[in-house]
Amino acid sequence: MRTPESVGAAATRCPADLNHLQPLTVARPRDPPTSPVTPPMPRGVRTSPLGAREVAGAPYTLRVLQEGYCSPQPDGTFRADGSVTLVWGGPVTALVDTGGPWDRQRLLDLLAEQGLSPNDVTHVVCTHGHSDHVGNINLFPTATLLVGLDLSRGDGCYLPHDLAKGRPYVLHPGHLEVMATPGHTIDHVSVVVHDTSLGTVVVAGDLFEREEDEEEWRASSEDPARQEQSRRRVMAMADVIVPGHGPPFRVFRERGDGKVPWEEEDEGTAATRDGPKGHGDNPRGDVTPGDVPEEEGNGTGNDPRP
């Protein structure tokens, strides 16, 4: 179900037992609308492959555990899976999208490689409800769950937020938040990670299928006009974008002096392949499993946690 906008403070009175959360089942639209070819990328913007799966930061490091893909098949079908991204290092340990249900053991193994179990994940954000993004959400019964605009915790307790009004859902003030990015689906969201070594990283789900997807993303969009607006908004703020079905890529924008930063870019900075920097051996930082920041908010100034 979608979180009712009319839900008030009573929604914060949630059961303490978090062991009965049921998996979500959703379907991809059968007949997405078609539209003309996308206008070109905004003037003064250029992208290039990141060339790494990890971006270090303080306090949060981001690692793409699984790069999504989409491969058309000769019989007219296609094989696809979504990107899965881990954000950790501060009091929040967030997983953005969970891959398809066929990825269950693979996801557990990928988390274990980072020294984590499902119970260490405090938040799971599924950018939208397609099966290649929500397929393993039931592995995380103790986490706060955001699936599109549905925010829940525990045994079916749904929480209020203002994402639909254009206000972010704040996970860690100043560092980590979720923003509404409608288009691919009407309730699509993206995760914004501030203060990484490369600037702002947006984990964008299927807002971007991949880098240089201008000829294809409209075919699977529920609302191409709104998705175009969301894409341009993210392009204007992001230094790195993690798309839903391809490797992460960098975004460069022309500066006010007319110079182009990509001509000066030193490729040897910031992004690493070998693990988080500055967090020691514990990818959770100095918190214990299940902890979340006391100041976690819902964009309204009210704390939704019971």
Tab-separated table of C-alpha atoms in Angstrom:
chain	number	residue	atom	x	y	z
A	1	MET	CA	0.000	0.000	0.000
A	2	ARG	CA	1.032	3.636	-0.410
A	3	THR	CA	1.696	5.660	2.697
A	4	PRO	CA	-1.450	7.761	3.269
A	5	GLU	CA	-0.670	11.474	3.311
A	6	SER	CA	-3.264	11.871	6.046
A	7	VAL	CA	-1.378	9.642	8.471
A	8	GLY	CA	-0.420	11.699	11.507
A	9	ALA	CA	1.512	11.279	14.679
A	10	ALA	CA	-0.376	8.116	15.534
A	11	ALA	CA	1.583	6.373	12.799
A	12	THR	CA	4.685	6.588	14.952
A	13	ARG	CA	3.234	4.207	17.524
A	14	CYS	CA	4.657	1.046	15.988
A	15	PRO	CA	4.934	-2.423	17.473
A	16	ALA	CA	8.345	-3.224	18.846
A	17	ASP	CA	8.403	-6.673	17.235
A	18	LEU	CA	10.166	-6.414	13.854
A	19	ASN	CA	10.093	-10.089	12.903
A	20	HIS	CA	6.874	-10.388	10.908
A	21	LEU	CA	7.501	-8.070	7.957
A	22	GLN	CA	6.195	-9.549	4.740
A	23	PRO	CA	7.901	-9.228	1.336
A	24	LEU	CA	6.415	-6.810	-1.184
A	25	THR	CA	5.187	-8.001	-4.567
A	26	VAL	CA	5.036	-5.516	-7.418
A	27	ALA	CA	4.787	-5.635	-11.183
A	28	ARG	CA	6.385	-3.751	-14.059
A	29	PRO	CA	3.894	-1.869	-16.241
A	30	ARG	CA	2.969	-3.938	-19.281
A	31	ASP	CA	2.561	-1.171	-21.840
A	32	PRO	CA	4.728	1.861	-21.028
A	33	PRO	CA	3.937	4.954	-23.050
A	34	THR	CA	6.131	5.969	-25.936
A	35	SER	CA	7.360	9.498	-26.622
A	36	PRO	CA	9.622	11.401	-29.000
A	37	VAL	CA	13.380	11.206	-28.672
A	38	THR	CA	14.776	12.896	-25.573
A	39	PRO	CA	16.181	16.409	-25.979
A	40	PRO	CA	19.990	16.518	-25.807
A	41	MET	CA	21.846	16.710	-22.510
A	42	PRO	CA	21.707	20.157	-20.887
A	43	ARG	CA	24.233	22.569	-22.336
A	44	GLY	CA	27.571	22.679	-20.545
A	45	VAL	CA	27.187	19.179	-19.075
A	46	ARG	CA	29.347	16.199	-19.894
A	47	THR	CA	29.544	12.685	-18.439
A	48	SER	CA	32.267	10.062	-18.345
A	49	PRO	CA	32.588	6.588	-16.760
A	50	LEU	CA	33.616	6.611	-13.111
A	51	GLY	CA	35.880	3.613	-13.650
A	52	ALA	CA	35.424	2.342	-10.089
A	53	ARG	CA	32.705	0.914	-7.884
A	54	GLU	CA	33.521	2.828	-4.730
A	55	VAL	CA	33.600	6.477	-3.693
A	56	ALA	CA	35.059	7.279	-0.292
A	57	GLY	CA	33.647	9.998	1.886
A	58	ALA	CA	33.252	11.406	5.370
A	59	PRO	CA	31.305	10.055	7.027
A	60	TYR	CA	29.762	7.930	4.267
A	61	THR	CA	31.467	5.704	1.735
A	62	LEU	CA	29.439	4.373	-1.163
A	63	ARG	CA	30.088	1.068	-2.921
A	64	VAL	CA	28.210	-0.448	-5.856
A	65	LEU	CA	27.930	-4.080	-4.785
A	66	GLN	CA	26.311	-5.109	-8.078
A	67	GLU	CA	26.237	-3.244	-11.376
A	68	GLY	CA	22.865	-3.544	-13.054
A	69	TYR	CA	22.476	-4.527	-16.679
A	70	CYS	CA	19.858	-4.942	-19.389
A	71	SER	CA	20.475	-7.208	-22.394
A	72	PRO	CA	17.908	-7.623	-25.202
A	73	GLN	CA	17.532	-11.181	-26.453
A	74	PRO	CA	16.918	-12.390	-30.045
A	75	ASP	CA	13.455	-13.689	-29.155
A	76	GLY	CA	12.261	-10.237	-28.081
A	77	THR	CA	12.718	-10.768	-24.334
A	78	PHE	CA	15.485	-9.177	-22.329
A	79	ARG	CA	17.577	-10.184	-19.343
A	80	ALA	CA	17.999	-7.546	-16.678
A	81	ASP	CA	18.989	-6.956	-13.084
A	82	GLY	CA	19.233	-3.796	-11.022
A	83	SER	CA	22.230	-2.131	-9.427
A	84	VAL	CA	22.665	-2.698	-5.685
A	85	THR	CA	24.514	-0.023	-3.705
A	86	LEU	CA	25.754	0.085	-0.116
A	87	VAL	CA	26.173	3.374	1.762
A	88	TRP	CA	27.908	3.106	5.109
A	89	GLY	CA	30.412	4.618	7.529
A	90	GLY	CA	28.148	6.809	9.668
A	91	PRO	CA	25.280	5.837	11.985
A	92	VAL	CA	23.157	4.818	8.984
A	93	THR	CA	23.970	1.718	6.955
A	94	ALA	CA	21.762	1.893	3.877
A	95	LEU	CA	21.227	-0.506	1.016
A	96	VAL	CA	19.801	1.063	-2.127
A	97	ASP	CA	17.836	-1.521	-4.148
A	98	THR	CA	18.156	-5.241	-3.522
A	99	GLY	CA	18.294	-6.850	-6.973
A	100	GLY	CA	15.917	-9.566	-8.125
A	101	PRO	CA	14.803	-12.574	-6.049
A	102	TRP	CA	17.213	-14.703	-8.084
A	103	ASP	CA	20.032	-12.717	-6.389
A	104	ARG	CA	19.250	-13.811	-2.833
A	105	GLN	CA	22.429	-15.768	-2.054
A	106	ARG	CA	24.568	-13.438	-4.144
A	107	LEU	CA	23.368	-10.442	-2.126
A	108	LEU	CA	24.097	-12.185	1.155
A	109	ASP	CA	27.588	-13.029	-0.100
A	110	LEU	CA	28.214	-9.457	-1.268
A	111	LEU	CA	27.229	-8.084	2.139
A	112	ALA	CA	29.391	-10.657	3.890
A	113	GLU	CA	32.382	-9.512	1.826
A	114	GLN	CA	31.906	-6.099	3.462
A	115	GLY	CA	31.664	-7.643	6.923
A	116	LEU	CA	27.895	-7.138	7.119
A	117	SER	CA	24.821	-9.256	7.701
A	118	PRO	CA	21.231	-8.205	6.880
A	119	ASN	CA	20.702	-7.229	10.523
A	120	ASP	CA	23.483	-4.627	10.204
A	121	VAL	CA	21.521	-2.738	7.555
A	122	THR	CA	19.502	0.041	9.207
A	123	HIS	CA	17.698	1.286	6.067
A	124	VAL	CA	16.709	-0.261	2.753
A	125	VAL	CA	15.665	2.166	0.023
A	126	CYS	CA	14.134	0.652	-3.096
A	127	THR	CA	14.034	3.345	-5.747
A	128	HIS	CA	10.847	1.843	-7.189
A	129	GLY	CA	8.778	-1.300	-7.045
A	130	HIS	CA	10.004	-3.386	-9.995
A	131	SER	CA	11.068	-6.937	-9.237
A	132	ASP	CA	14.739	-6.413	-10.143
A	133	HIS	CA	14.956	-3.734	-7.437
A	134	VAL	CA	12.804	-5.069	-4.563
A	135	GLY	CA	13.391	-8.805	-4.974
A	136	ASN	CA	15.203	-9.361	-1.664
A	137	ILE	CA	13.615	-6.819	0.625
A	138	ASN	CA	12.396	-9.577	2.947
A	139	LEU	CA	16.017	-10.265	3.932
A	140	PHE	CA	15.917	-7.073	6.045
A	141	PRO	CA	13.085	-7.346	8.603
A	142	THR	CA	14.842	-5.095	11.144
A	143	ALA	CA	15.507	-2.227	8.727
A	144	THR	CA	13.443	0.850	8.032
A	145	LEU	CA	12.068	0.272	4.515
A	146	LEU	CA	11.333	2.848	1.848
A	147	VAL	CA	9.911	1.461	-1.397
A	148	GLY	CA	9.104	4.366	-3.668
A	149	LEU	CA	6.824	6.466	-1.472
A	150	ASP	CA	5.959	3.645	0.964
A	151	LEU	CA	7.843	4.119	4.246
A	152	SER	CA	7.471	1.407	6.874
A	153	ARG	CA	9.083	-0.101	9.911
A	154	GLY	CA	8.398	-3.240	11.853
A	155	ASP	CA	5.260	-5.313	11.487
A	156	GLY	CA	3.503	-3.271	8.800
A	157	CYS	CA	3.738	0.132	10.488
A	158	TYR	CA	3.612	2.829	7.789
A	159	LEU	CA	5.140	6.210	8.543
A	160	PRO	CA	4.378	9.755	7.321
A	161	HIS	CA	6.744	11.767	5.146
A	162	ASP	CA	6.631	14.648	2.657
A	163	LEU	CA	8.413	13.153	-0.348
A	164	ALA	CA	5.314	13.581	-2.516
A	165	LYS	CA	5.383	17.300	-1.635
A	166	GLY	CA	8.937	17.638	-2.882
A	167	ARG	CA	10.638	17.562	0.508
A	168	PRO	CA	13.448	15.073	1.119
A	169	TYR	CA	13.276	12.208	3.575
A	170	VAL	CA	16.361	12.828	5.694
A	171	LEU	CA	18.347	9.816	6.879
A	172	HIS	CA	21.287	11.741	8.355
A	173	PRO	CA	21.024	15.540	8.293
A	174	GLY	CA	23.560	17.183	6.015
A	175	HIS	CA	24.887	13.880	4.746
A	176	LEU	CA	22.273	11.444	3.502
A	177	GLU	CA	18.730	11.890	2.201
A	178	VAL	CA	16.119	10.554	-0.206
A	179	MET	CA	14.466	12.742	-2.848
A	180	ALA	CA	11.450	12.092	-5.067
A	181	THR	CA	12.429	11.646	-8.722
A	182	PRO	CA	9.184	10.674	-10.476
A	183	GLY	CA	8.972	9.519	-14.063
A	184	HIS	CA	10.184	5.976	-14.594
A	185	THR	CA	7.479	5.227	-12.076
A	186	ILE	CA	5.301	7.897	-10.496
A	187	ASP	CA	6.670	7.133	-7.017
A	188	HIS	CA	10.349	6.738	-7.991
A	189	VAL	CA	12.953	8.030	-5.511
A	190	SER	CA	16.729	8.514	-5.484
A	191	VAL	CA	19.289	8.559	-2.667
A	192	VAL	CA	21.616	11.557	-2.316
A	193	VAL	CA	24.984	11.159	-0.564
A	194	HIS	CA	26.735	14.447	0.250
A	195	ASP	CA	30.369	15.161	1.113
A	196	THR	CA	32.057	12.286	-0.659
A	197	SER	CA	35.566	12.729	-2.034
A	198	LEU	CA	34.010	13.335	-5.457
A	199	GLY	CA	31.212	15.593	-4.246
A	200	THR	CA	27.530	14.652	-4.331
A	201	VAL	CA	26.609	11.129	-5.410
A	202	VAL	CA	23.051	10.299	-6.472
A	203	VAL	CA	21.985	6.657	-6.502
A	204	ALA	CA	19.309	7.140	-9.111
A	205	GLY	CA	17.712	3.761	-9.789
A	206	ASP	CA	16.040	3.720	-13.203
A	207	LEU	CA	15.816	7.487	-13.462
A	208	PHE	CA	18.927	6.761	-15.535
A	209	GLU	CA	19.114	3.334	-17.166
A	210	ARG	CA	22.811	3.839	-17.801
A	211	GLU	CA	25.196	6.548	-19.001
A	212	GLU	CA	24.247	7.858	-22.452
A	213	ASP	CA	20.777	6.313	-22.335
A	214	GLU	CA	19.080	9.189	-24.181
A	215	GLU	CA	17.705	6.931	-26.905
A	216	GLU	CA	16.137	4.331	-24.616
A	217	TRP	CA	14.894	5.508	-21.221
A	218	ARG	CA	11.551	6.832	-22.489
A	219	ALA	CA	10.431	3.385	-23.639
A	220	SER	CA	10.027	2.237	-20.019
A	221	SER	CA	8.871	5.536	-18.500
A	222	GLU	CA	5.426	5.934	-16.947
A	223	ASP	CA	5.669	9.721	-17.293
A	224	PRO	CA	8.430	10.847	-19.686
A	225	ALA	CA	7.821	14.561	-19.109
A	226	ARG	CA	8.240	14.267	-15.343
A	227	GLN	CA	11.197	11.939	-15.768
A	228	GLU	CA	12.883	14.488	-18.016
A	229	GLN	CA	12.443	17.093	-15.271
A	230	SER	CA	13.804	14.711	-12.640
A	231	ARG	CA	16.796	13.806	-14.804
A	232	ARG	CA	17.698	17.442	-15.366
A	233	ARG	CA	17.379	18.197	-11.663
A	234	VAL	CA	19.735	15.352	-10.767
A	235	MET	CA	22.172	16.319	-13.535
A	236	ALA	CA	22.301	19.814	-12.025
A	237	MET	CA	23.278	18.573	-8.555
A	238	ALA	CA	25.198	15.299	-8.951
A	239	ASP	CA	28.923	14.799	-9.389
A	240	VAL	CA	28.472	11.033	-9.679
A	241	ILE	CA	25.359	9.086	-10.707
A	242	VAL	CA	24.736	5.397	-10.053
A	243	PRO	CA	22.205	4.273	-12.694
A	244	GLY	CA	19.879	1.311	-12.445
A	245	HIS	CA	21.316	-0.791	-15.266
A	246	GLY	CA	24.917	0.195	-15.856
A	247	PRO	CA	28.146	1.276	-14.155
A	248	PRO	CA	28.392	4.579	-12.265
A	249	PHE	CA	29.417	7.690	-14.155
A	250	ARG	CA	30.675	11.175	-13.406
A	251	VAL	CA	28.929	14.445	-14.240
A	252	PHE	CA	30.882	17.585	-15.145
A	253	ARG	CA	29.311	21.016	-15.516
A	254	GLU	CA	30.741	24.144	-17.092
A	255	ARG	CA	31.794	26.662	-14.456
A	256	GLY	CA	30.575	30.234	-14.324
A	257	ASP	CA	33.878	31.432	-15.833
A	258	GLY	CA	33.172	29.391	-18.950
A	259	LYS	CA	35.942	26.892	-18.206
A	260	VAL	CA	35.243	23.172	-18.387
A	261	PRO	CA	36.381	21.238	-15.305
A	262	TRP	CA	36.818	17.944	-17.148
A	263	GLU	CA	39.866	19.387	-18.940
A	264	GLU	CA	41.523	19.838	-15.542
A	265	GLU	CA	40.261	16.666	-13.906
A	266	ASP	CA	42.835	14.490	-12.211
A	267	GLU	CA	41.664	10.923	-12.651
A	268	GLY	CA	43.759	9.767	-9.722
A	269	THR	CA	41.557	11.215	-6.991
A	270	ALA	CA	38.970	9.949	-4.577
A	271	ALA	CA	37.298	6.931	-6.135
A	272	THR	CA	38.895	3.690	-5.034
A	273	ARG	CA	38.490	0.009	-5.723
A	274	ASP	CA	40.045	-1.407	-2.579
A	275	GLY	CA	37.720	-0.471	0.266
A	276	PRO	CA	36.653	2.433	2.415
A	277	LYS	CA	39.156	5.030	3.514
A	278	GLY	CA	39.125	6.511	6.967
A	279	HIS	CA	36.647	4.072	8.555
A	280	GLY	CA	39.067	1.484	9.916
A	281	ASP	CA	38.126	-2.172	9.706
A	282	ASN	CA	34.504	-1.661	10.688
A	283	PRO	CA	32.344	-0.587	7.751
A	284	ARG	CA	29.645	0.506	10.207
A	285	GLY	CA	31.954	3.029	11.881
A	286	ASP	CA	31.642	3.013	15.663
A	287	VAL	CA	27.971	2.125	15.991
A	288	THR	CA	26.377	-1.174	16.803
A	289	PRO	CA	23.982	-3.046	14.475
A	290	GLY	CA	20.538	-1.504	14.400
A	291	ASP	CA	21.586	1.962	15.594
A	292	VAL	CA	20.294	4.970	13.687
A	293	PRO	CA	20.892	8.660	14.375
A	294	GLU	CA	18.586	10.197	16.930
A	295	GLU	CA	18.039	13.117	14.585
A	296	GLU	CA	16.688	10.964	11.751
A	297	GLY	CA	13.799	12.947	10.302
A	298	ASN	CA	10.997	12.672	7.820
A	299	GLY	CA	11.379	16.049	6.153
A	300	THR	CA	8.759	17.589	8.434
A	301	GLY	CA	10.919	18.181	11.489
A	302	ASN	CA	9.204	15.287	13.296
A	303	ASP	CA	11.019	12.119	14.145
A	304	PRO	CA	8.972	9.134	12.880
A	305	ARG	CA	10.771	6.640	15.106
A	306	PRO	CA	8.691	5.392	18.031
